[in-house]
PDB file of C-alpha atoms and ligand atoms in Angstrom:
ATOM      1  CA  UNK A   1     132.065  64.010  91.940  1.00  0.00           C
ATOM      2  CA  UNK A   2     130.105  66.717  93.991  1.00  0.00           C
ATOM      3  CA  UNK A   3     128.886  68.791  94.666  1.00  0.00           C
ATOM      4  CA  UNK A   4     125.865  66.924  95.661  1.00  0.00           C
ATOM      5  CA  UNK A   5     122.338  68.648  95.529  1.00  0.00           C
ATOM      6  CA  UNK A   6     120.392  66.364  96.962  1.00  0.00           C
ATOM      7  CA  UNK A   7     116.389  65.760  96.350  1.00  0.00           C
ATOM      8  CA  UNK A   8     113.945  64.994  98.860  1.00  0.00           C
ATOM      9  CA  UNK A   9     110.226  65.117  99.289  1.00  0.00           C
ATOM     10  CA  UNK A  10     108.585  64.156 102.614  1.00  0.00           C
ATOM     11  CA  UNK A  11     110.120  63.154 105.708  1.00  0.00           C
ATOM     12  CA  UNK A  12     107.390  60.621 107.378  1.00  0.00           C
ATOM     13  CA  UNK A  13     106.868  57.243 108.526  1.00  0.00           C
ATOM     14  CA  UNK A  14     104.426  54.549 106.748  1.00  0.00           C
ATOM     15  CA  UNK A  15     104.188  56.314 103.849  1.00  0.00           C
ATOM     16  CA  UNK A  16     102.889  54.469 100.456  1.00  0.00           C
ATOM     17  CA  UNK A  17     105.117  57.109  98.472  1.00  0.00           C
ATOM     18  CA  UNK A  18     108.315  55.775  97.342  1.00  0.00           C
ATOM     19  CA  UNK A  19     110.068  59.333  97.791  1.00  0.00           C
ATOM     20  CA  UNK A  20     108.739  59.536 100.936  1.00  0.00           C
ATOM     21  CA  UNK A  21     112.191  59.021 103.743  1.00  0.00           C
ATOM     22  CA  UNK A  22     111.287  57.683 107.244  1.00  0.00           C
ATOM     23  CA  UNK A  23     112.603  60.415 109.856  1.00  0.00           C
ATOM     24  CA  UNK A  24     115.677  58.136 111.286  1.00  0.00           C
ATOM     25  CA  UNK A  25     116.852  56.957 107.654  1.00  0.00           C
ATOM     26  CA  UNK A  26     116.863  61.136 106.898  1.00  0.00           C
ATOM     27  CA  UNK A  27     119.147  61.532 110.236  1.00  0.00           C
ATOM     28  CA  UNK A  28     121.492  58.631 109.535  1.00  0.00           C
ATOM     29  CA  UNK A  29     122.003  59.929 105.639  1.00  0.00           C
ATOM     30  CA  UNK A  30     122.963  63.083 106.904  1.00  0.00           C
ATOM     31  CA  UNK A  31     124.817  62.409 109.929  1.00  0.00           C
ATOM     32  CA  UNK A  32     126.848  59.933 107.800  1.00  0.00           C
ATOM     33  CA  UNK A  33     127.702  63.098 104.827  1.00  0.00           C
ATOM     34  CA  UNK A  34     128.780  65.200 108.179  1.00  0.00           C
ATOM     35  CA  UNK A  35     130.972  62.812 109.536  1.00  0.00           C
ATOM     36  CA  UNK A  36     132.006  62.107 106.012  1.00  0.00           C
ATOM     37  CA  UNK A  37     133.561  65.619 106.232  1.00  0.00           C
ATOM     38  CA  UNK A  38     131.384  66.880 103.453  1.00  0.00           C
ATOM     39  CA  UNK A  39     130.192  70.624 103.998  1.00  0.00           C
ATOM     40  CA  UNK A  40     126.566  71.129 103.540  1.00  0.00           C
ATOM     41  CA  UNK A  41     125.891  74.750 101.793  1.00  0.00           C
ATOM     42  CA  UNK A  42     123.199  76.754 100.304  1.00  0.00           C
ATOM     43  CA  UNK A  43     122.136  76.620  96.422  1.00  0.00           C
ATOM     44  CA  UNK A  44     123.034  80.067  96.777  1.00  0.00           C
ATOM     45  CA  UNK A  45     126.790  79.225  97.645  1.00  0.00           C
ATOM     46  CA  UNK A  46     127.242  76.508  94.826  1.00  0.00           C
ATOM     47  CA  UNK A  47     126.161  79.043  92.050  1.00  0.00           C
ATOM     48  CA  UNK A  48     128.298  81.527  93.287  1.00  0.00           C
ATOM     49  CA  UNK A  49     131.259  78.852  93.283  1.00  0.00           C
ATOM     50  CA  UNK A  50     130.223  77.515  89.907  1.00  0.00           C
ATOM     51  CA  UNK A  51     130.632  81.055  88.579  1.00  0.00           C
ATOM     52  CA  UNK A  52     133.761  81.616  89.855  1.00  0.00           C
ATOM     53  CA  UNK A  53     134.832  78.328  88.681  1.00  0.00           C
ATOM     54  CA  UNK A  54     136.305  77.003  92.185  1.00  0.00           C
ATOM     55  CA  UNK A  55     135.278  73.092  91.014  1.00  0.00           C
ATOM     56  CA  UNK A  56     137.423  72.035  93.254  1.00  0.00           C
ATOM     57  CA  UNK A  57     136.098  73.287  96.552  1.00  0.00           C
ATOM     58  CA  UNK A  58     132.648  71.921  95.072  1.00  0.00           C
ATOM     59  CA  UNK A  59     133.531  68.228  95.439  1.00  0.00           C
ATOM     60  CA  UNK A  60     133.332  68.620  98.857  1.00  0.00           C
ATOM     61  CA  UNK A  61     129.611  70.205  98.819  1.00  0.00           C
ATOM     62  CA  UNK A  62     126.424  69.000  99.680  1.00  0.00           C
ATOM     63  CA  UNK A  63     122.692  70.753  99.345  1.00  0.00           C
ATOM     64  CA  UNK A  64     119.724  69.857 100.727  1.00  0.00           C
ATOM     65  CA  UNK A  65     116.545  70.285  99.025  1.00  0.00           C
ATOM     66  CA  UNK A  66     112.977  69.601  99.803  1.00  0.00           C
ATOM     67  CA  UNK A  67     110.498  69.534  96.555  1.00  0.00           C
ATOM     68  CA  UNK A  68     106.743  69.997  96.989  1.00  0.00           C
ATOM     69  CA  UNK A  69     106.694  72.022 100.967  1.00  0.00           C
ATOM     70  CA  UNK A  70     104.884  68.925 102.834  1.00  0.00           C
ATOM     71  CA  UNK A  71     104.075  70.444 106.043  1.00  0.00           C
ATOM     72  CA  UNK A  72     106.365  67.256 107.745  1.00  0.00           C
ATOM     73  CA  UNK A  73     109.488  69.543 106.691  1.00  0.00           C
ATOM     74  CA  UNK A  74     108.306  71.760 109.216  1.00  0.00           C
ATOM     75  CA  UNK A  75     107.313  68.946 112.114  1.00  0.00           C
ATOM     76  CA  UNK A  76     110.124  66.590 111.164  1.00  0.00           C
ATOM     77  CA  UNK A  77     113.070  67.456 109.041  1.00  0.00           C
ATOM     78  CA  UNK A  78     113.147  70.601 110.149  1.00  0.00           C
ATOM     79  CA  UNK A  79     114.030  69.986 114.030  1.00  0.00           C
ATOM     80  CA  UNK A  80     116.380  67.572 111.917  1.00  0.00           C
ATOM     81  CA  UNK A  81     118.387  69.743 110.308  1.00  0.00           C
ATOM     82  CA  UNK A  82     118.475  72.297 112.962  1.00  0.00           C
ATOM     83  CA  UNK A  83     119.929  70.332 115.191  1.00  0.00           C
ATOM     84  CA  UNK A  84     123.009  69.523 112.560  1.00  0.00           C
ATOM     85  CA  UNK A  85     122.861  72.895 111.602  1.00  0.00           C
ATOM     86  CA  UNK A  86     122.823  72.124 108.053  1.00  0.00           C
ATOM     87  CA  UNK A  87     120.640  74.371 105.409  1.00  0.00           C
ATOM     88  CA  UNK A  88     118.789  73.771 103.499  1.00  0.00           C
ATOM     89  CA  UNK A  89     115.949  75.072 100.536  1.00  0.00           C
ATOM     90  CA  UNK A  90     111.814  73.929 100.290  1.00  0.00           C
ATOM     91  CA  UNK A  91     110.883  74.396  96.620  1.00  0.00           C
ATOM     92  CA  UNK A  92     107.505  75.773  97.549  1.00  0.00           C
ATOM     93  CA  UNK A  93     104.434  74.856  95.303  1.00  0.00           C
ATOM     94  CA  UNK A  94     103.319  78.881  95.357  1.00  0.00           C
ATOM     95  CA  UNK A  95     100.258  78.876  94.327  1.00  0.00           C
ATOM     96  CA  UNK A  96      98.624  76.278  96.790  1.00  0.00           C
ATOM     97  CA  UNK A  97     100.125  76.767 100.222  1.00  0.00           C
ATOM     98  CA  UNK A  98      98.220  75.280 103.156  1.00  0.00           C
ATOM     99  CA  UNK A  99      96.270  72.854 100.372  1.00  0.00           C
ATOM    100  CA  UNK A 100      96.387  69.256 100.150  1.00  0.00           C
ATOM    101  CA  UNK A 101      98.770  67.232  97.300  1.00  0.00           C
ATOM    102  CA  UNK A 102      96.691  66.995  94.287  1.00  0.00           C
ATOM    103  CA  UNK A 103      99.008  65.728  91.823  1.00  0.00           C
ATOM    104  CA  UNK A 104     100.428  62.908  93.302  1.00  0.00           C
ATOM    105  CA  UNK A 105      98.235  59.566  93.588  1.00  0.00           C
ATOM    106  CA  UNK A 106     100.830  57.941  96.538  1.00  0.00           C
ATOM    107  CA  UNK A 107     100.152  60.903  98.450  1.00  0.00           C
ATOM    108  CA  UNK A 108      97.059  62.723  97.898  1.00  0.00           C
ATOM    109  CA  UNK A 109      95.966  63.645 101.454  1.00  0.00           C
ATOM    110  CA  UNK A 110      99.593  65.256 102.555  1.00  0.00           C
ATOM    111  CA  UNK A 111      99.084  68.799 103.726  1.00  0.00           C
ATOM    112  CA  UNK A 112     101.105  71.497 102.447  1.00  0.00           C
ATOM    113  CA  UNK A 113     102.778  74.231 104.235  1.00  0.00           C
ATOM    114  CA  UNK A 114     100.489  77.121 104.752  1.00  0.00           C
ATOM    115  CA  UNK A 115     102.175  80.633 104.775  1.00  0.00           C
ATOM    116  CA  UNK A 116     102.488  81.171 107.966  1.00  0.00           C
ATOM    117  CA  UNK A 117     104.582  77.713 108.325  1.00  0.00           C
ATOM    118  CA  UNK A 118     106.327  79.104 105.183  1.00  0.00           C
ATOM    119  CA  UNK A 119     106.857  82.258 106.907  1.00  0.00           C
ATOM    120  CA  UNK A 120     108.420  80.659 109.992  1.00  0.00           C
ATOM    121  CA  UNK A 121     110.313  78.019 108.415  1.00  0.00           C
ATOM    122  CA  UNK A 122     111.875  81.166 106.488  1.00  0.00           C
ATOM    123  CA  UNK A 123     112.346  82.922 109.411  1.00  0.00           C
ATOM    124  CA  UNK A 124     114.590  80.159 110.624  1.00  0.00           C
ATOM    125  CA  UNK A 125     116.727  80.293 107.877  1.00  0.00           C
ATOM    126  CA  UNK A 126     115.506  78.004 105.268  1.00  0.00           C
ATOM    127  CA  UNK A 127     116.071  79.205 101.894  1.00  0.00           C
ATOM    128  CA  UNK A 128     112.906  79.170  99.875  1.00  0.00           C
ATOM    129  CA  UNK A 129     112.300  78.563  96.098  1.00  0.00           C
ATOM    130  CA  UNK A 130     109.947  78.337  93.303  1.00  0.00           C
ATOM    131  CA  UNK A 131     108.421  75.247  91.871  1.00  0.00           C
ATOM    132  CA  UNK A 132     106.197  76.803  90.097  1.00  0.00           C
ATOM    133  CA  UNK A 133     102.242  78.021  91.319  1.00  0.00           C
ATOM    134  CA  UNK A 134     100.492  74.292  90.403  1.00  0.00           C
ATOM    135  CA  UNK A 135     102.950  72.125  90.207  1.00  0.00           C
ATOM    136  CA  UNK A 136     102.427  72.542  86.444  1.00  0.00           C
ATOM    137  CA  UNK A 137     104.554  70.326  84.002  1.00  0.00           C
ATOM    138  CA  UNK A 138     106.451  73.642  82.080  1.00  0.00           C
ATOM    139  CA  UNK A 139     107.095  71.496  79.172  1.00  0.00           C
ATOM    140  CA  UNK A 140     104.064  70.711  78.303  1.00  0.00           C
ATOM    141  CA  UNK A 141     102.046  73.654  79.141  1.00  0.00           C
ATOM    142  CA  UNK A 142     101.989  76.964  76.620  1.00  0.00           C
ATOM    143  CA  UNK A 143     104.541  80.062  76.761  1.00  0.00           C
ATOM    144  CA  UNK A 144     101.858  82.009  78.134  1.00  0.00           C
ATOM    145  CA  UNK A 145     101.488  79.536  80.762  1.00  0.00           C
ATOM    146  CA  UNK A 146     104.916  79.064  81.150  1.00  0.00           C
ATOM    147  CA  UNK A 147     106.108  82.655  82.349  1.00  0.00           C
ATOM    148  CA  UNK A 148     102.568  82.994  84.190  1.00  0.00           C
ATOM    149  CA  UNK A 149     103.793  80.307  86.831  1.00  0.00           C
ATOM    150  CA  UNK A 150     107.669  81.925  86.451  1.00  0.00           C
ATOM    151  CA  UNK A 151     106.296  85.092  86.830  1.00  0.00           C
ATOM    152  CA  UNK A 152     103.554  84.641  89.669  1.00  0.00           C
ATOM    153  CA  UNK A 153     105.716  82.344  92.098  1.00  0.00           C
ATOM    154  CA  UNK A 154     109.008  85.092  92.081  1.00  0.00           C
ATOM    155  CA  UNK A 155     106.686  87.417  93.051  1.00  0.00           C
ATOM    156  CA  UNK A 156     105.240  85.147  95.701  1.00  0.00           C
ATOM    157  CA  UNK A 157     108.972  84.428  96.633  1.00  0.00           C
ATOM    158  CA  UNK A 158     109.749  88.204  96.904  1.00  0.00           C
ATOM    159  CA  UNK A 159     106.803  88.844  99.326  1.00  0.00           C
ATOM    160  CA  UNK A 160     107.999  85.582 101.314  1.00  0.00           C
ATOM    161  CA  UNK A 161     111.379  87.141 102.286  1.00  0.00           C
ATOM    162  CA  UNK A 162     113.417  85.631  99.708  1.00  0.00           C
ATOM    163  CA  UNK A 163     116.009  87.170  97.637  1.00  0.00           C
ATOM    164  CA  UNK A 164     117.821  84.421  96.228  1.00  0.00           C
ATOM    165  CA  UNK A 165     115.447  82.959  93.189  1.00  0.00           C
ATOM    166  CA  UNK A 166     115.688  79.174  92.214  1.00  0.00           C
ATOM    167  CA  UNK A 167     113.271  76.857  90.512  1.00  0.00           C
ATOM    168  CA  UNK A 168     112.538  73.120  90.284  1.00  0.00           C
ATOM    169  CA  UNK A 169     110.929  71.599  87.702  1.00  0.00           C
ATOM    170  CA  UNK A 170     107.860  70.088  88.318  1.00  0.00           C
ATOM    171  CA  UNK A 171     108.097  66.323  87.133  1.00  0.00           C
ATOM    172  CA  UNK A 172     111.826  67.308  86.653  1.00  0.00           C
ATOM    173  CA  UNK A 173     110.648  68.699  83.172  1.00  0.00           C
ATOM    174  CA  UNK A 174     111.835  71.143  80.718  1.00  0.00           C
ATOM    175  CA  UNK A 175     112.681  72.066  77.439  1.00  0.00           C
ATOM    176  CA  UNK A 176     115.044  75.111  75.858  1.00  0.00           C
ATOM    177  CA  UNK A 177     112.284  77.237  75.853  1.00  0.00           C
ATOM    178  CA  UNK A 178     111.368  76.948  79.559  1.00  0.00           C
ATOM    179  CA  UNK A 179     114.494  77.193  80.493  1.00  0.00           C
ATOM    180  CA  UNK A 180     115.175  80.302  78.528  1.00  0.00           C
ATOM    181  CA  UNK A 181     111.881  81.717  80.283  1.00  0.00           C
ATOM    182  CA  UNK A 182     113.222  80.685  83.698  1.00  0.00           C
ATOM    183  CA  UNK A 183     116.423  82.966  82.725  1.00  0.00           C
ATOM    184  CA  UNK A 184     114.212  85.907  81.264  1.00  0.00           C
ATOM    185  CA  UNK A 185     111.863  85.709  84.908  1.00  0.00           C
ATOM    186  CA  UNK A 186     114.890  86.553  86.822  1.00  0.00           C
ATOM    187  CA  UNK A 187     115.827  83.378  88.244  1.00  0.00           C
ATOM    188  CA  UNK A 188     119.411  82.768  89.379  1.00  0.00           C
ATOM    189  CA  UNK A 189     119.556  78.890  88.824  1.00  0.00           C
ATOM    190  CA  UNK A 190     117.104  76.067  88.567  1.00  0.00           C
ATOM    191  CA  UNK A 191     117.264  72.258  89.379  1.00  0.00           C
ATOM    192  CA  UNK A 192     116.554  68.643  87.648  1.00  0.00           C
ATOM    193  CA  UNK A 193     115.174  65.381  89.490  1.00  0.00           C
ATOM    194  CA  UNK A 194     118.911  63.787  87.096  1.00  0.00           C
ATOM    195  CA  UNK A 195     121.593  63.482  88.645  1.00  0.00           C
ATOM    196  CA  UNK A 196     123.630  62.833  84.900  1.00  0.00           C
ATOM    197  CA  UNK A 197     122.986  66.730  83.897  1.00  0.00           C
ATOM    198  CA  UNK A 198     126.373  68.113  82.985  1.00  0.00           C
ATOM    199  CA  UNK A 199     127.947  70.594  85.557  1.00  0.00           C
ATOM    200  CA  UNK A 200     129.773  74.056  84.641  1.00  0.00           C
ATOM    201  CA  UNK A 201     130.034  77.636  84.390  1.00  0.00           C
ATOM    202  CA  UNK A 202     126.581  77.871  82.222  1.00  0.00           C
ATOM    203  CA  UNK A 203     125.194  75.236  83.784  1.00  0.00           C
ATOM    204  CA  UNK A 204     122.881  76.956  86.548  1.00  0.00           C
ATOM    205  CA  UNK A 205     119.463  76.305  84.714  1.00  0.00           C
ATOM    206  CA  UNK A 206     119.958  72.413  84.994  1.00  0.00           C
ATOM    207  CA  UNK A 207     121.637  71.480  88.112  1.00  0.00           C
ATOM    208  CA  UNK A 208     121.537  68.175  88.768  1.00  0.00           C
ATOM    209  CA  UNK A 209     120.313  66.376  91.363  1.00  0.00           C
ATOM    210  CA  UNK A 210     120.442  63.217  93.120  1.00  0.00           C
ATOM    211  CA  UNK A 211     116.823  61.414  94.297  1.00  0.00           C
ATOM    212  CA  UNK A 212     116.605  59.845  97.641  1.00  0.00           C
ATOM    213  CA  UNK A 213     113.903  57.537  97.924  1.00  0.00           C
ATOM    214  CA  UNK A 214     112.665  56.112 100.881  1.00  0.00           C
ATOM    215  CA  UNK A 215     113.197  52.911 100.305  1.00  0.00           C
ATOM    216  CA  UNK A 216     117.037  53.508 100.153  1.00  0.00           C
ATOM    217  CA  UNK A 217     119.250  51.741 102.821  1.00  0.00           C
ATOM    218  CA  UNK A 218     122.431  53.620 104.489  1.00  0.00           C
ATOM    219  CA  UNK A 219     124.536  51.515 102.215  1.00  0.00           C
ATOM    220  CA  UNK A 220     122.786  52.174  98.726  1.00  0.00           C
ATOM    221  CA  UNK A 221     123.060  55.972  99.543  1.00  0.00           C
ATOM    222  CA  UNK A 222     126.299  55.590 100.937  1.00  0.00           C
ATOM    223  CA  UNK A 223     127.382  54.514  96.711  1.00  0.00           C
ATOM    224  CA  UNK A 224     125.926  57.861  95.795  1.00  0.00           C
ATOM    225  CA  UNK A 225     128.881  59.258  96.956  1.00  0.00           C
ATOM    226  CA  UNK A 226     131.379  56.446  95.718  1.00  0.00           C
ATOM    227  CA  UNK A 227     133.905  58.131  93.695  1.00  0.00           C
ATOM    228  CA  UNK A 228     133.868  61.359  95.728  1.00  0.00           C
ATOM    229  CA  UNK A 229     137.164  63.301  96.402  1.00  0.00           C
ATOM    230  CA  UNK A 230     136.206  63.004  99.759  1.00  0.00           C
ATOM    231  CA  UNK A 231     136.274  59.086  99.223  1.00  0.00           C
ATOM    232  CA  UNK A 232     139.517  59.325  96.964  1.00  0.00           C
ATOM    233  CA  UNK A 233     141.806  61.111  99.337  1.00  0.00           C
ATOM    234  CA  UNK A 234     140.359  58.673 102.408  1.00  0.00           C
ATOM    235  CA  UNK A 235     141.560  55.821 100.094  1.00  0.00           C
ATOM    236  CA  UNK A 236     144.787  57.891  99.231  1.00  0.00           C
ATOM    237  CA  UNK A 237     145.181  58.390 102.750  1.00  0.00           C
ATOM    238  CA  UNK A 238     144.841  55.172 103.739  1.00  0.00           C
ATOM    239  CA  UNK A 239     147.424  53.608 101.360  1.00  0.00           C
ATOM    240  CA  UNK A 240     149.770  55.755 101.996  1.00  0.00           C
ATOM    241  CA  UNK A 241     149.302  55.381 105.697  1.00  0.00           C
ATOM    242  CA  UNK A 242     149.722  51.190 105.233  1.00  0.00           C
ATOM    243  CA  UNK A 243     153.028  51.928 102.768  1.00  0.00           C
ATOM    244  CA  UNK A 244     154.596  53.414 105.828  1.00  0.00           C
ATOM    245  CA  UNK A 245     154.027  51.029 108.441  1.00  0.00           C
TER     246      UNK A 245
HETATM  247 ZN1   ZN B 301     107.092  68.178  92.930  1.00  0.00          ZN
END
């Protein structure tokens, strides 16, 4: 059951890393959710409807999200998503904007967004958020540490533009503690790389969220959605439809 927050990284061809999603699969996924009548919304609108406790209208809800700010979000997906019209948020790594990837071995020459790319990509109406200054893993770094990253990248999101605060966890990592300082920072809600993190009212520090990895035909992600309401009432629909004839 939705809603789905989805999880991707970069949008490229020929890449070694496994998250990476070649440009045309990233098109078909999401053309296939639209015509799929699912809505895609910001994180922003799922909290609010999770507070409000409208569960239902969140079956039907899709988020896109972009983890690390490769600077192909801005060449590729971008354009993408634009075209669709579908929203979307870059967890931005805050601290090293316009640097290379240093933490990931598949991908260490990727460039990162630099601020001005952040800027503009803000500017047409991508949601930013936090994940973290160094792509530090919070649970397994000290408190001081901890709120230091918090602390820093709000502030960096504040002077970006952006008003609505969410985190992901580097590595998709976190304990009570971190997530208690991601509350005390000021952060409205925060996201996992799990897709089997429990949903509800309270719930906005561990959103889950479902991986797409490049690797991924249209009919494995298609079963990512298996089970939707979406699906259900198509099924419904369609029984009910053959009962009358
Ligand atoms: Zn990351």
């Amino acid at each position: 059951m939705g809603p789905f927050i989805l999880m991707y990284h970069s949008i490229a061809e020929g890449s070694e890393d496994p998250y990476t999603v070649p440009p045309n699969k990233f098109e078909e996924q999401l053309s296939w959710l639209i015509e799929r009548g699912f809505e895609a919304v910001s994180l922003a609108t799922i909290v609010n409807l999770l507070k409000i406790g409208e569960y239902k209208s969140l079956r039907t809800k899709i988020v896109f999200t972009f983890d690390d700010g490769y600077k192909d979000f801005l060449t590729t997906a971008l354009p993408i998503l634009l075209h669709y019209k579908v929203p979307a948020t870059v967890f931005i790594v805050a601290g090293m904007l316009g640097d290379k990837v240093s933490w990931n071995s598949h991908s260490k020459h990727a460039q990162l967004m630099s601020e001005d790319e952040i800027r503009h990509i803000k500017a047409q109406g991508v949601s930013l958020g936090s994940h973290t200054m160094t792509h530090s893993n919070l649970a397994k770094v000290d408190e001081k540490k901890v709120y230091q990253e918090l602390v820093d990248s709000h502030i960096t999101l504040r002077d970006l533009g952006e008003s609505f605060y969410a985190l992901s966890y580097p590595w998709g990592q976190w304990t009570n503690q971190v997530l208690n300082a991601v509350k005390v920072a000021g952060y409205e809600c925060a996201v996992t790389a799990s897709r089997k993190m429990p949903l509800g009212a309270t719930e906005y520090y561990c959103l889950p969220r479902v991986g797409i990895k490049g690797d991924m035909n249209l009919k494995s992600f298609q079963t990512l959605f298996d089970g939707s309401a979406i699906e259900f009432a198509r099924k419904v629909g369609r029984v009910v439809k053959n009962f009358l004839q």
